[in-house]
Tab-separated table of N, CA and C in Angstrom:
chain	number	residue	atom	x	y	z
D	18	UNK	N	0.843	-1.184	0.000
D	18	UNK	CA	0.000	0.000	0.000
D	18	UNK	C	0.888	1.247	0.000
D	19	UNK	N	0.383	2.284	-0.616
D	19	UNK	CA	1.014	3.604	-0.574
D	19	UNK	C	0.224	4.458	0.405
D	20	UNK	N	0.857	4.783	1.519
D	20	UNK	CA	0.172	5.466	2.610
D	20	UNK	C	0.702	6.881	2.804
D	21	UNK	N	-0.212	7.799	3.065
D	21	UNK	CA	0.125	9.158	3.486
D	21	UNK	C	-0.321	9.271	4.933
D	22	UNK	N	0.648	9.486	5.835
D	22	UNK	CA	0.281	9.538	7.251
D	22	UNK	C	0.007	10.978	7.677
D	23	UNK	N	-1.076	11.132	8.399
D	23	UNK	CA	-1.458	12.436	8.940
D	23	UNK	C	-0.418	12.845	9.990
D	24	UNK	N	-0.362	14.108	10.273
D	24	UNK	CA	0.632	14.661	11.188
D	24	UNK	C	0.609	13.974	12.546
D	25	UNK	N	-0.574	13.813	13.120
D	25	UNK	CA	-0.652	13.195	14.449
D	25	UNK	C	-0.194	11.740	14.419
D	26	UNK	N	-0.444	11.042	13.329
D	26	UNK	CA	0.004	9.652	13.203
D	26	UNK	C	1.532	9.602	13.211
D	27	UNK	N	2.166	10.505	12.464
D	27	UNK	CA	3.624	10.575	12.442
D	27	UNK	C	4.172	10.847	13.842
D	28	UNK	N	3.609	11.837	14.511
D	28	UNK	CA	4.094	12.186	15.854
D	28	UNK	C	3.893	11.034	16.828
D	29	UNK	N	2.750	10.378	16.765
D	29	UNK	CA	2.508	9.234	17.639
D	29	UNK	C	3.483	8.102	17.322
D	30	UNK	N	3.752	7.882	16.050
D	30	UNK	CA	4.640	6.794	15.640
D	30	UNK	C	6.063	7.022	16.144
D	31	UNK	N	6.595	8.218	15.956
D	31	UNK	CA	7.993	8.467	16.337
D	31	UNK	C	8.187	8.549	17.840
D	32	UNK	N	7.090	8.713	18.594
D	32	UNK	CA	7.193	8.798	20.057
D	32	UNK	C	6.620	7.563	20.763
D	33	UNK	N	6.226	6.551	19.986
D	33	UNK	CA	5.618	5.339	20.564
D	33	UNK	C	4.420	5.667	21.445
D	34	UNK	N	3.618	6.601	20.999
D	34	UNK	CA	2.438	7.023	21.754
D	34	UNK	C	1.401	5.893	21.780
D	35	UNK	N	0.824	5.659	22.942
D	35	UNK	CA	-0.157	4.584	23.118
D	35	UNK	C	-1.429	4.800	22.304
D	36	UNK	N	-1.679	6.017	21.849
D	36	UNK	CA	-2.880	6.277	21.039
D	36	UNK	C	-2.779	5.685	19.638
D	37	UNK	N	-1.577	5.362	19.188
D	37	UNK	CA	-1.393	4.774	17.862
D	37	UNK	C	-1.772	3.302	17.918
D	38	UNK	N	-2.715	2.913	17.090
D	38	UNK	CA	-3.142	1.515	17.102
D	38	UNK	C	-2.010	0.615	16.615
D	39	UNK	N	-1.925	-0.590	17.181
D	39	UNK	CA	-0.903	-1.540	16.729
D	39	UNK	C	-1.020	-1.838	15.231
D	40	UNK	N	-2.237	-1.829	14.720
D	40	UNK	CA	-2.457	-2.103	13.307
D	40	UNK	C	-1.837	-1.023	12.416
D	41	UNK	N	-1.981	0.230	12.805
D	41	UNK	CA	-1.371	1.320	12.032
D	41	UNK	C	0.148	1.258	12.152
D	42	UNK	N	0.657	1.021	13.355
D	42	UNK	CA	2.110	0.909	13.536
D	42	UNK	C	2.668	-0.209	12.668
D	43	UNK	N	1.968	-1.321	12.627
D	43	UNK	CA	2.403	-2.456	11.803
D	43	UNK	C	2.402	-2.082	10.317
D	44	UNK	N	1.366	-1.391	9.874
D	44	UNK	CA	1.290	-0.986	8.457
D	44	UNK	C	2.445	-0.053	8.091
D	45	UNK	N	2.820	0.828	9.007
D	45	UNK	CA	3.925	1.749	8.752
D	45	UNK	C	5.250	0.987	8.687
D	46	UNK	N	5.399	-0.034	9.514
D	46	UNK	CA	6.649	-0.811	9.569
D	46	UNK	C	6.801	-1.809	8.416
D	47	UNK	N	5.712	-2.213	7.809
D	47	UNK	CA	5.786	-3.246	6.763
D	47	UNK	C	6.634	-2.754	5.595
D	48	UNK	N	7.686	-3.484	5.238
D	48	UNK	CA	8.598	-3.026	4.188
D	48	UNK	C	7.948	-2.919	2.808
D	49	UNK	N	6.886	-3.655	2.570
D	49	UNK	CA	6.225	-3.581	1.259
D	49	UNK	C	5.332	-2.344	1.116
D	50	UNK	N	5.041	-1.662	2.220
D	50	UNK	CA	4.251	-0.437	2.163
D	50	UNK	C	5.169	0.761	1.951
D	51	UNK	N	4.746	1.672	1.110
D	51	UNK	CA	5.470	2.929	0.904
D	51	UNK	C	4.772	3.984	1.765
D	52	UNK	N	5.519	4.574	2.696
D	52	UNK	CA	4.955	5.527	3.649
D	52	UNK	C	5.437	6.928	3.285
D	53	UNK	N	4.513	7.872	3.255
D	53	UNK	CA	4.826	9.261	2.898
D	53	UNK	C	4.422	10.199	4.028
D	54	UNK	N	5.225	11.248	4.199
D	54	UNK	CA	4.893	12.338	5.108
D	54	UNK	C	4.936	13.620	4.284
D	55	UNK	N	3.867	14.353	4.305
D	55	UNK	CA	3.760	15.580	3.521
D	55	UNK	C	4.575	16.721	4.125
D	56	UNK	N	5.084	17.564	3.249
D	56	UNK	CA	5.716	18.811	3.682
D	56	UNK	C	4.704	19.649	4.466
D	57	UNK	N	3.444	19.459	4.192
D	57	UNK	CA	2.378	20.160	4.917
D	57	UNK	C	2.409	19.782	6.404
D	58	UNK	N	2.708	18.524	6.701
D	58	UNK	CA	2.791	18.093	8.100
D	58	UNK	C	3.956	18.753	8.808
D	59	UNK	N	5.073	18.867	8.126
D	59	UNK	CA	6.214	19.564	8.713
D	59	UNK	C	5.845	21.020	8.992
D	60	UNK	N	5.190	21.654	8.040
D	60	UNK	CA	4.727	23.041	8.183
D	60	UNK	C	3.816	23.160	9.410
D	61	UNK	N	2.855	22.242	9.518
D	61	UNK	CA	1.920	22.259	10.649
D	61	UNK	C	2.670	22.137	11.978
D	62	UNK	N	3.635	21.235	12.042
D	62	UNK	CA	4.411	21.053	13.276
D	62	UNK	C	5.219	22.293	13.630
D	63	UNK	N	5.811	22.924	12.633
D	63	UNK	CA	6.585	24.134	12.888
D	63	UNK	C	5.706	25.247	13.441
D	64	UNK	N	4.526	25.411	12.853
D	64	UNK	CA	3.597	26.438	13.324
D	64	UNK	C	3.171	26.150	14.757
D	65	UNK	N	2.783	24.910	15.029
D	65	UNK	CA	2.320	24.558	16.378
D	65	UNK	C	3.453	24.669	17.401
D	66	UNK	N	4.662	24.323	16.997
D	66	UNK	CA	5.801	24.458	17.905
D	66	UNK	C	6.046	25.931	18.239
D	67	UNK	N	5.988	26.792	17.230
D	67	UNK	CA	6.194	28.224	17.457
D	67	UNK	C	5.124	28.813	18.366
D	68	UNK	N	3.913	28.272	18.296
D	68	UNK	CA	2.820	28.746	19.142
D	68	UNK	C	2.865	28.153	20.549
D	69	UNK	N	3.820	27.255	20.780
D	69	UNK	CA	3.939	26.625	22.086
D	69	UNK	C	2.982	25.467	22.298
D	70	UNK	N	2.360	24.980	21.238
D	70	UNK	CA	1.378	23.897	21.343
D	70	UNK	C	1.963	22.519	21.065
D	71	UNK	N	3.239	22.476	20.625
D	71	UNK	CA	3.862	21.196	20.297
D	71	UNK	C	5.283	21.169	20.849
D	72	UNK	N	5.434	20.652	22.061
D	72	UNK	CA	6.789	20.533	22.610
D	72	UNK	C	7.535	19.391	21.904
D	73	UNK	N	8.778	19.635	21.576
D	73	UNK	CA	9.622	18.633	20.928
D	73	UNK	C	10.986	18.615	21.617
D	74	UNK	N	11.689	17.482	21.570
D	74	UNK	CA	12.979	17.392	22.260
D	74	UNK	C	14.105	18.190	21.602
D	75	UNK	N	13.914	18.572	20.341
D	75	UNK	CA	14.912	19.347	19.601
D	75	UNK	C	14.178	20.332	18.697
D	76	UNK	N	14.945	21.207	18.047
D	76	UNK	CA	14.346	22.155	17.105
D	76	UNK	C	13.610	21.380	16.011
D	77	UNK	N	12.355	21.720	15.740
D	77	UNK	CA	11.544	20.928	14.811
D	77	UNK	C	12.097	20.860	13.391
D	78	UNK	N	12.743	21.941	12.928
D	78	UNK	CA	13.250	21.940	11.553
D	78	UNK	C	14.368	20.923	11.343
D	79	UNK	N	15.013	20.483	12.423
D	79	UNK	CA	16.034	19.432	12.338
D	79	UNK	C	15.478	18.082	12.812
D	80	UNK	N	14.750	18.103	13.919
D	80	UNK	CA	14.256	16.884	14.547
D	80	UNK	C	13.281	16.106	13.657
D	81	UNK	N	12.311	16.788	13.070
D	81	UNK	CA	11.272	16.090	12.310
D	81	UNK	C	11.804	15.442	11.037
D	82	UNK	N	12.610	16.138	10.213
D	82	UNK	CA	13.174	15.442	9.046
D	82	UNK	C	14.077	14.268	9.446
D	83	UNK	N	14.809	14.414	10.545
D	83	UNK	CA	15.663	13.330	11.023
D	83	UNK	C	14.819	12.116	11.398
D	84	UNK	N	13.724	12.336	12.105
D	84	UNK	CA	12.838	11.237	12.482
D	84	UNK	C	12.190	10.602	11.256
D	85	UNK	N	11.792	11.424	10.298
D	85	UNK	CA	11.204	10.896	9.058
D	85	UNK	C	12.190	9.969	8.374
D	86	UNK	N	13.433	10.424	8.240
D	86	UNK	CA	14.464	9.607	7.593
D	86	UNK	C	14.776	8.352	8.403
D	87	UNK	N	14.904	8.501	9.708
D	87	UNK	CA	15.224	7.370	10.579
D	87	UNK	C	14.203	6.247	10.435
D	88	UNK	N	12.961	6.596	10.221
D	88	UNK	CA	11.895	5.605	10.121
D	88	UNK	C	11.571	5.208	8.680
D	89	UNK	N	12.394	5.651	7.737
D	89	UNK	CA	12.217	5.244	6.340
D	89	UNK	C	10.956	5.786	5.689
D	90	UNK	N	10.541	6.954	6.100
D	90	UNK	CA	9.326	7.575	5.563
D	90	UNK	C	9.724	8.565	4.480
D	91	UNK	N	9.091	8.460	3.327
D	91	UNK	CA	9.420	9.310	2.183
D	91	UNK	C	8.772	10.690	2.326
D	92	UNK	N	9.488	11.732	1.919
D	92	UNK	CA	8.877	13.067	1.927
D	92	UNK	C	7.921	13.213	0.743
D	93	UNK	N	6.894	14.007	0.927
D	93	UNK	CA	5.956	14.314	-0.155
D	93	UNK	C	5.825	15.826	-0.245
D	94	UNK	N	6.342	16.379	-1.334
D	94	UNK	CA	6.269	17.823	-1.541
D	94	UNK	C	4.853	18.245	-1.899
D	95	UNK	N	4.536	19.493	-1.640
D	95	UNK	CA	3.251	20.056	-2.037
D	95	UNK	C	3.389	20.575	-3.463
D	96	UNK	N	2.536	20.107	-4.357
D	96	UNK	CA	2.629	20.468	-5.769
D	96	UNK	C	1.328	21.112	-6.250
D	97	UNK	N	1.428	21.788	-7.387
D	97	UNK	CA	0.260	22.495	-7.937
D	97	UNK	C	-0.898	21.561	-8.244
D	98	UNK	N	-0.601	20.372	-8.743
D	98	UNK	CA	-1.672	19.435	-9.085
D	98	UNK	C	-2.509	19.084	-7.856
D	99	UNK	N	-1.848	18.936	-6.713
D	99	UNK	CA	-2.584	18.643	-5.478
D	99	UNK	C	-3.424	19.835	-5.048
D	100	UNK	N	-2.848	21.013	-5.118
D	100	UNK	CA	-3.544	22.224	-4.678
D	100	UNK	C	-4.832	22.448	-5.466
D	101	UNK	N	-4.830	22.089	-6.735
D	101	UNK	CA	-6.029	22.292	-7.570
D	101	UNK	C	-7.245	21.530	-7.063
D	102	UNK	N	-7.030	20.462	-6.306
D	102	UNK	CA	-8.164	19.697	-5.765
D	102	UNK	C	-8.903	20.470	-4.679
D	103	UNK	N	-8.260	21.463	-4.112
D	103	UNK	CA	-8.855	22.221	-3.014
D	103	UNK	C	-10.195	22.838	-3.395
D	104	UNK	N	-10.321	23.336	-4.611
D	104	UNK	CA	-11.582	23.974	-5.030
D	104	UNK	C	-12.721	22.969	-5.169
D	105	UNK	N	-12.391	21.687	-5.263
D	105	UNK	CA	-13.412	20.642	-5.410
D	105	UNK	C	-13.896	20.102	-4.062
D	106	UNK	N	-13.163	20.425	-3.001
D	106	UNK	CA	-13.531	19.881	-1.695
D	106	UNK	C	-14.636	20.706	-1.042
D	107	UNK	N	-15.633	20.034	-0.504
D	107	UNK	CA	-16.641	20.780	0.253
D	107	UNK	C	-16.011	21.320	1.542
D	108	UNK	N	-16.540	22.399	2.052
D	108	UNK	CA	-15.997	23.048	3.254
D	108	UNK	C	-16.512	22.355	4.515
D	109	UNK	N	-16.102	21.103	4.689
D	109	UNK	CA	-16.552	20.319	5.839
D	109	UNK	C	-15.574	20.387	7.003
D	110	UNK	N	-14.329	20.617	6.707
D	110	UNK	CA	-13.264	20.595	7.703
D	110	UNK	C	-12.559	21.943	7.685
D	111	UNK	N	-12.397	22.557	8.833
D	111	UNK	CA	-11.822	23.910	8.889
D	111	UNK	C	-10.299	23.917	8.891
D	112	UNK	N	-9.670	22.790	9.185
D	112	UNK	CA	-8.212	22.739	9.297
D	112	UNK	C	-7.570	22.743	7.905
D	113	UNK	N	-6.860	23.813	7.538
D	113	UNK	CA	-6.270	23.888	6.191
D	113	UNK	C	-5.185	22.842	5.968
D	114	UNK	N	-4.485	22.421	7.015
D	114	UNK	CA	-3.452	21.399	6.859
D	114	UNK	C	-4.090	20.064	6.473
D	115	UNK	N	-5.167	19.698	7.153
D	115	UNK	CA	-5.854	18.447	6.835
D	115	UNK	C	-6.465	18.495	5.436
D	116	UNK	N	-6.991	19.625	5.051
D	116	UNK	CA	-7.564	19.752	3.702
D	116	UNK	C	-6.490	19.543	2.626
D	117	UNK	N	-5.284	20.044	2.881
D	117	UNK	CA	-4.208	19.843	1.903
D	117	UNK	C	-3.767	18.384	1.872
D	118	UNK	N	-3.747	17.716	3.021
D	118	UNK	CA	-3.407	16.293	3.027
D	118	UNK	C	-4.426	15.493	2.218
D	119	UNK	N	-5.689	15.848	2.341
D	119	UNK	CA	-6.735	15.198	1.555
D	119	UNK	C	-6.457	15.393	0.068
D	120	UNK	N	-6.131	16.613	-0.318
D	120	UNK	CA	-5.827	16.913	-1.727
D	120	UNK	C	-4.644	16.090	-2.220
D	121	UNK	N	-3.609	16.006	-1.417
D	121	UNK	CA	-2.435	15.234	-1.819
D	121	UNK	C	-2.762	13.746	-1.933
D	122	UNK	N	-3.528	13.223	-1.017
D	122	UNK	CA	-3.905	11.810	-1.080
D	122	UNK	C	-4.708	11.529	-2.350
D	123	UNK	N	-5.612	12.423	-2.689
D	123	UNK	CA	-6.403	12.255	-3.907
D	123	UNK	C	-5.507	12.319	-5.135
D	124	UNK	N	-4.690	13.345	-5.228
D	124	UNK	CA	-3.845	13.545	-6.417
D	124	UNK	C	-2.851	12.408	-6.631
D	125	UNK	N	-2.269	11.905	-5.562
D	125	UNK	CA	-1.218	10.898	-5.681
D	125	UNK	C	-1.722	9.474	-5.436
D	126	UNK	N	-3.038	9.307	-5.355
D	126	UNK	CA	-3.665	7.994	-5.144
D	126	UNK	C	-3.071	7.289	-3.924
D	127	UNK	N	-3.011	8.019	-2.820
D	127	UNK	CA	-2.477	7.494	-1.573
D	127	UNK	C	-3.610	7.204	-0.598
D	128	UNK	N	-3.406	6.225	0.239
D	128	UNK	CA	-4.345	5.916	1.308
D	128	UNK	C	-3.960	6.790	2.494
D	129	UNK	N	-4.898	7.595	2.956
D	129	UNK	CA	-4.634	8.519	4.064
D	129	UNK	C	-4.842	7.801	5.395
D	130	UNK	N	-3.825	7.892	6.254
D	130	UNK	CA	-3.888	7.265	7.572
D	130	UNK	C	-4.113	8.372	8.597
D	131	UNK	N	-5.278	8.363	9.208
D	131	UNK	CA	-5.653	9.405	10.159
D	131	UNK	C	-6.649	8.848	11.162
D	132	UNK	N	-6.728	9.510	12.300
D	132	UNK	CA	-7.764	9.199	13.282
D	132	UNK	C	-8.769	10.341	13.357
D	133	UNK	N	-8.654	11.298	12.466
D	133	UNK	CA	-9.524	12.475	12.430
D	133	UNK	C	-10.862	12.099	11.787
D	134	UNK	N	-11.889	12.039	12.596
D	134	UNK	CA	-13.216	11.629	12.112
D	134	UNK	C	-13.783	12.593	11.059
D	135	UNK	N	-13.452	13.871	11.146
D	135	UNK	CA	-13.988	14.846	10.183
D	135	UNK	C	-13.528	14.541	8.763
D	136	UNK	N	-12.379	13.925	8.620
D	136	UNK	CA	-11.858	13.616	7.281
D	136	UNK	C	-12.683	12.528	6.601
D	137	UNK	N	-13.351	11.707	7.367
D	137	UNK	CA	-14.157	10.605	6.803
D	137	UNK	C	-15.265	11.098	5.870
D	138	UNK	N	-15.630	12.342	5.985
D	138	UNK	CA	-16.717	12.880	5.151
D	138	UNK	C	-16.237	13.297	3.759
D	139	UNK	N	-14.953	13.165	3.501
D	139	UNK	CA	-14.373	13.578	2.215
D	139	UNK	C	-14.179	12.376	1.289
D	140	UNK	N	-14.138	12.640	-0.010
D	140	UNK	CA	-13.959	11.564	-0.999
D	140	UNK	C	-12.483	11.158	-1.124
D	141	UNK	N	-11.952	10.572	-0.073
D	141	UNK	CA	-10.552	10.168	-0.044
D	141	UNK	C	-10.483	8.744	0.510
D	142	UNK	N	-9.553	7.951	-0.009
D	142	UNK	CA	-9.375	6.590	0.482
D	142	UNK	C	-8.644	6.638	1.821
D	143	UNK	N	-9.237	6.021	2.826
D	143	UNK	CA	-8.678	6.040	4.174
D	143	UNK	C	-8.239	4.649	4.604
D	144	UNK	N	-7.220	4.611	5.432
D	144	UNK	CA	-6.792	3.366	6.067
D	144	UNK	C	-7.831	3.051	7.132
D	145	UNK	N	-8.457	1.930	7.005
D	145	UNK	CA	-9.508	1.551	7.951
D	145	UNK	C	-8.965	0.512	8.918
D	146	UNK	N	-8.802	0.882	10.174
D	146	UNK	CA	-8.340	-0.061	11.183
D	146	UNK	C	-9.341	-1.197	11.265
D	147	UNK	N	-8.824	-2.412	11.203
D	147	UNK	CA	-9.692	-3.603	11.251
D	147	UNK	C	-10.121	-4.088	9.892
D	148	UNK	N	-9.800	-3.342	8.831
D	148	UNK	CA	-10.226	-3.738	7.476
D	148	UNK	C	-9.059	-3.866	6.497
D	149	UNK	N	-7.834	-3.672	6.963
D	149	UNK	CA	-6.672	-3.748	6.079
D	149	UNK	C	-6.083	-5.149	6.132
D	150	UNK	N	-5.498	-5.534	5.009
D	150	UNK	CA	-4.876	-6.860	4.947
D	150	UNK	C	-3.444	-6.837	5.324
């Protein structure tokens, strides 16, 4: 599977957070799965860190790319083709970072891994815990 992990999934994965389901952790670790982290997630983390809402053990601009690389997660740049999907999305979710992840998942035919229930209302393929092989 080609997976795009949401920001919170990445953070939970790199910190062994108990909120991450074993099934999602296993899917991320499986060598046959291609795992992607969007530049949008890095942007979101930097903003939240600057606002004091995301404590990290090191400066985020160094720590997060290092963790992405350490865990074999591929970067996904934000491109114009993905951005064009934004005008097609209904205004169901107010978070602009999540809306861009949805656009990227659609454009690149990626399965989005998230625990955000609001995203379920969008026309995007989601990783369904309990339904993946």
